One Martini backbone bead per residue (centre of mass of N, CA, C, O) as a GRO file, in nm:
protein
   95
    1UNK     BB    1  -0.101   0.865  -3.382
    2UNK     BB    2  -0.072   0.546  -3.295
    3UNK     BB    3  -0.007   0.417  -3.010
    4UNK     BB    4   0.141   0.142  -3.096
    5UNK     BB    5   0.364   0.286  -3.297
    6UNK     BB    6   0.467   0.461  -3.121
    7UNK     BB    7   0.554   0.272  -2.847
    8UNK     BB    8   0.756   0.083  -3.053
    9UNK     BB    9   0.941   0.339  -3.144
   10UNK     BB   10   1.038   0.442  -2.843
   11UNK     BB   11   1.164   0.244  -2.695
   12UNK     BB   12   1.462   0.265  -2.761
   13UNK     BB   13   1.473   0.590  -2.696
   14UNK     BB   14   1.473   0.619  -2.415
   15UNK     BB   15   1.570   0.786  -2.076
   16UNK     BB   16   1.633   0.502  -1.965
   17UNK     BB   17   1.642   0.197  -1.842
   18UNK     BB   18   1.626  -0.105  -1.958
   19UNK     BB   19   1.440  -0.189  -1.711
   20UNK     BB   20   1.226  -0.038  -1.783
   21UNK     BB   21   1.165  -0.088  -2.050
   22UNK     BB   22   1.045  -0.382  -1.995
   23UNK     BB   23   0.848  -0.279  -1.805
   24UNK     BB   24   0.684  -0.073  -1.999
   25UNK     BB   25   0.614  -0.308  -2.186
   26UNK     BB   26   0.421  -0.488  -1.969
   27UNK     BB   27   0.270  -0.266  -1.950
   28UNK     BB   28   0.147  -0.194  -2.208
   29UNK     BB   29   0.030  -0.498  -2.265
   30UNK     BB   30  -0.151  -0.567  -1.999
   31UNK     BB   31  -0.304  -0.214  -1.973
   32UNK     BB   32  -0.342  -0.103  -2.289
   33UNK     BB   33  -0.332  -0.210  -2.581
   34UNK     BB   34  -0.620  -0.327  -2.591
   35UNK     BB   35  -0.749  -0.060  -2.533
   36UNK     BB   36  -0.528   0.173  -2.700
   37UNK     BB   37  -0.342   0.080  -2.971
   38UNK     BB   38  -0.551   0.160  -3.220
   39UNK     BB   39  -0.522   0.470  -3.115
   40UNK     BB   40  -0.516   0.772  -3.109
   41UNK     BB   41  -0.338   1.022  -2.924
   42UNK     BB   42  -0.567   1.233  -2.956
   43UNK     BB   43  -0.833   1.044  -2.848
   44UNK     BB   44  -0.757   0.985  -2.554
   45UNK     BB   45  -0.870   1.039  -2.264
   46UNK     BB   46  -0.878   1.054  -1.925
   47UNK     BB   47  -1.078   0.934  -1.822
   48UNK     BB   48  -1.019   0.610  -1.965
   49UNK     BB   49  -0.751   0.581  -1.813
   50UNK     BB   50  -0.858   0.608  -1.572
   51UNK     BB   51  -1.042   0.311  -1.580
   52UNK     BB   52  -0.800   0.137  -1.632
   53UNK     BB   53  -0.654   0.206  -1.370
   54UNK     BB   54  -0.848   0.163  -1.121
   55UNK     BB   55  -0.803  -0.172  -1.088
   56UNK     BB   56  -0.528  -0.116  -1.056
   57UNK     BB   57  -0.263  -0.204  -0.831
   58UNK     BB   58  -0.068   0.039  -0.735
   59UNK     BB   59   0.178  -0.062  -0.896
   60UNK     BB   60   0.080  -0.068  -1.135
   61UNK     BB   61  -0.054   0.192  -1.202
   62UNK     BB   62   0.243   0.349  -1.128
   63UNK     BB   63   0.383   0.205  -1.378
   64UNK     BB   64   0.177   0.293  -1.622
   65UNK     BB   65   0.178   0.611  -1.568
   66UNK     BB   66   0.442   0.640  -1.611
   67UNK     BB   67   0.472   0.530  -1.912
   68UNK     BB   68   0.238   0.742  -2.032
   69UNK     BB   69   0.390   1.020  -1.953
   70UNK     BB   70   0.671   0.944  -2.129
   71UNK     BB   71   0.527   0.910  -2.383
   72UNK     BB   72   0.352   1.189  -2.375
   73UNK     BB   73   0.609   1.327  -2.380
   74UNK     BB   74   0.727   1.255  -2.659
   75UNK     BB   75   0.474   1.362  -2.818
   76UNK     BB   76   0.521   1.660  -2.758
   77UNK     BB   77   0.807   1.664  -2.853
   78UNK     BB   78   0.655   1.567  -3.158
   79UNK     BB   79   0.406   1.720  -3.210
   80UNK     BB   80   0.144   1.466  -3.163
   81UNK     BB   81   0.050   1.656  -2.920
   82UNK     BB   82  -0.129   1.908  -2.723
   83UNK     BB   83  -0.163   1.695  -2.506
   84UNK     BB   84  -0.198   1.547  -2.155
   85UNK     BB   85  -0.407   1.297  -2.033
   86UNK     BB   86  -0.160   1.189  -1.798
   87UNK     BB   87  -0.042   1.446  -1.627
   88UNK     BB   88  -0.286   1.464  -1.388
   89UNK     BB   89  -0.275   1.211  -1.269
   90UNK     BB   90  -0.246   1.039  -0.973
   91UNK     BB   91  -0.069   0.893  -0.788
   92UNK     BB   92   0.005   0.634  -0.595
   93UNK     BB   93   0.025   0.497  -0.303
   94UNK     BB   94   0.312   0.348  -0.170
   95UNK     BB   95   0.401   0.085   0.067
   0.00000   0.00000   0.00000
């Protein structure tokens, strides 16, 4: 499934609070959709997404990547994807 499919789909039924579904839409149209937005979801390595969060400040990386977590946790649970490219990517440190 195309990633911007998937991710416009899940909005409304993930297990989050409104307020969490808001920032994760933010962050995913400001630092993912434009870069892997229409691609499929079992073809982004884990490389490419280091790539795209490297450059962003802690907390955004950090909301980012939960995000991304989040969305892949669920393409899991609906058996679209065999891994998750960004289970194992490590959280910035927030201060």
């Amino acid at each position: 499934m195309v990633l911007d499919q998937f991710a416009n789909h899940c909005w409304n039924f993930l297990p989050v609070t409104k307020k969490t579904v808001q920032n994760y839409r933010g962050a995913y149209s400001r630092n993912i959709s434009h870069h892997f937005g229409s691609r499929e979801m079992n073809s982004i390595s884990k490389r490419e997404f280091l790539e795209v969060l490297a450059p962003l400040n802690p907390p955004n990386y950090f909301q980012t990547l939960m995000m991304l977590r989040v969305l892949y946790r669920e393409a899991l649970s609906r058996e679209l994807v065999a891994e998750s490219p960004v289970a194992s990517i490590r959280a910035p440190r927030i201060q």
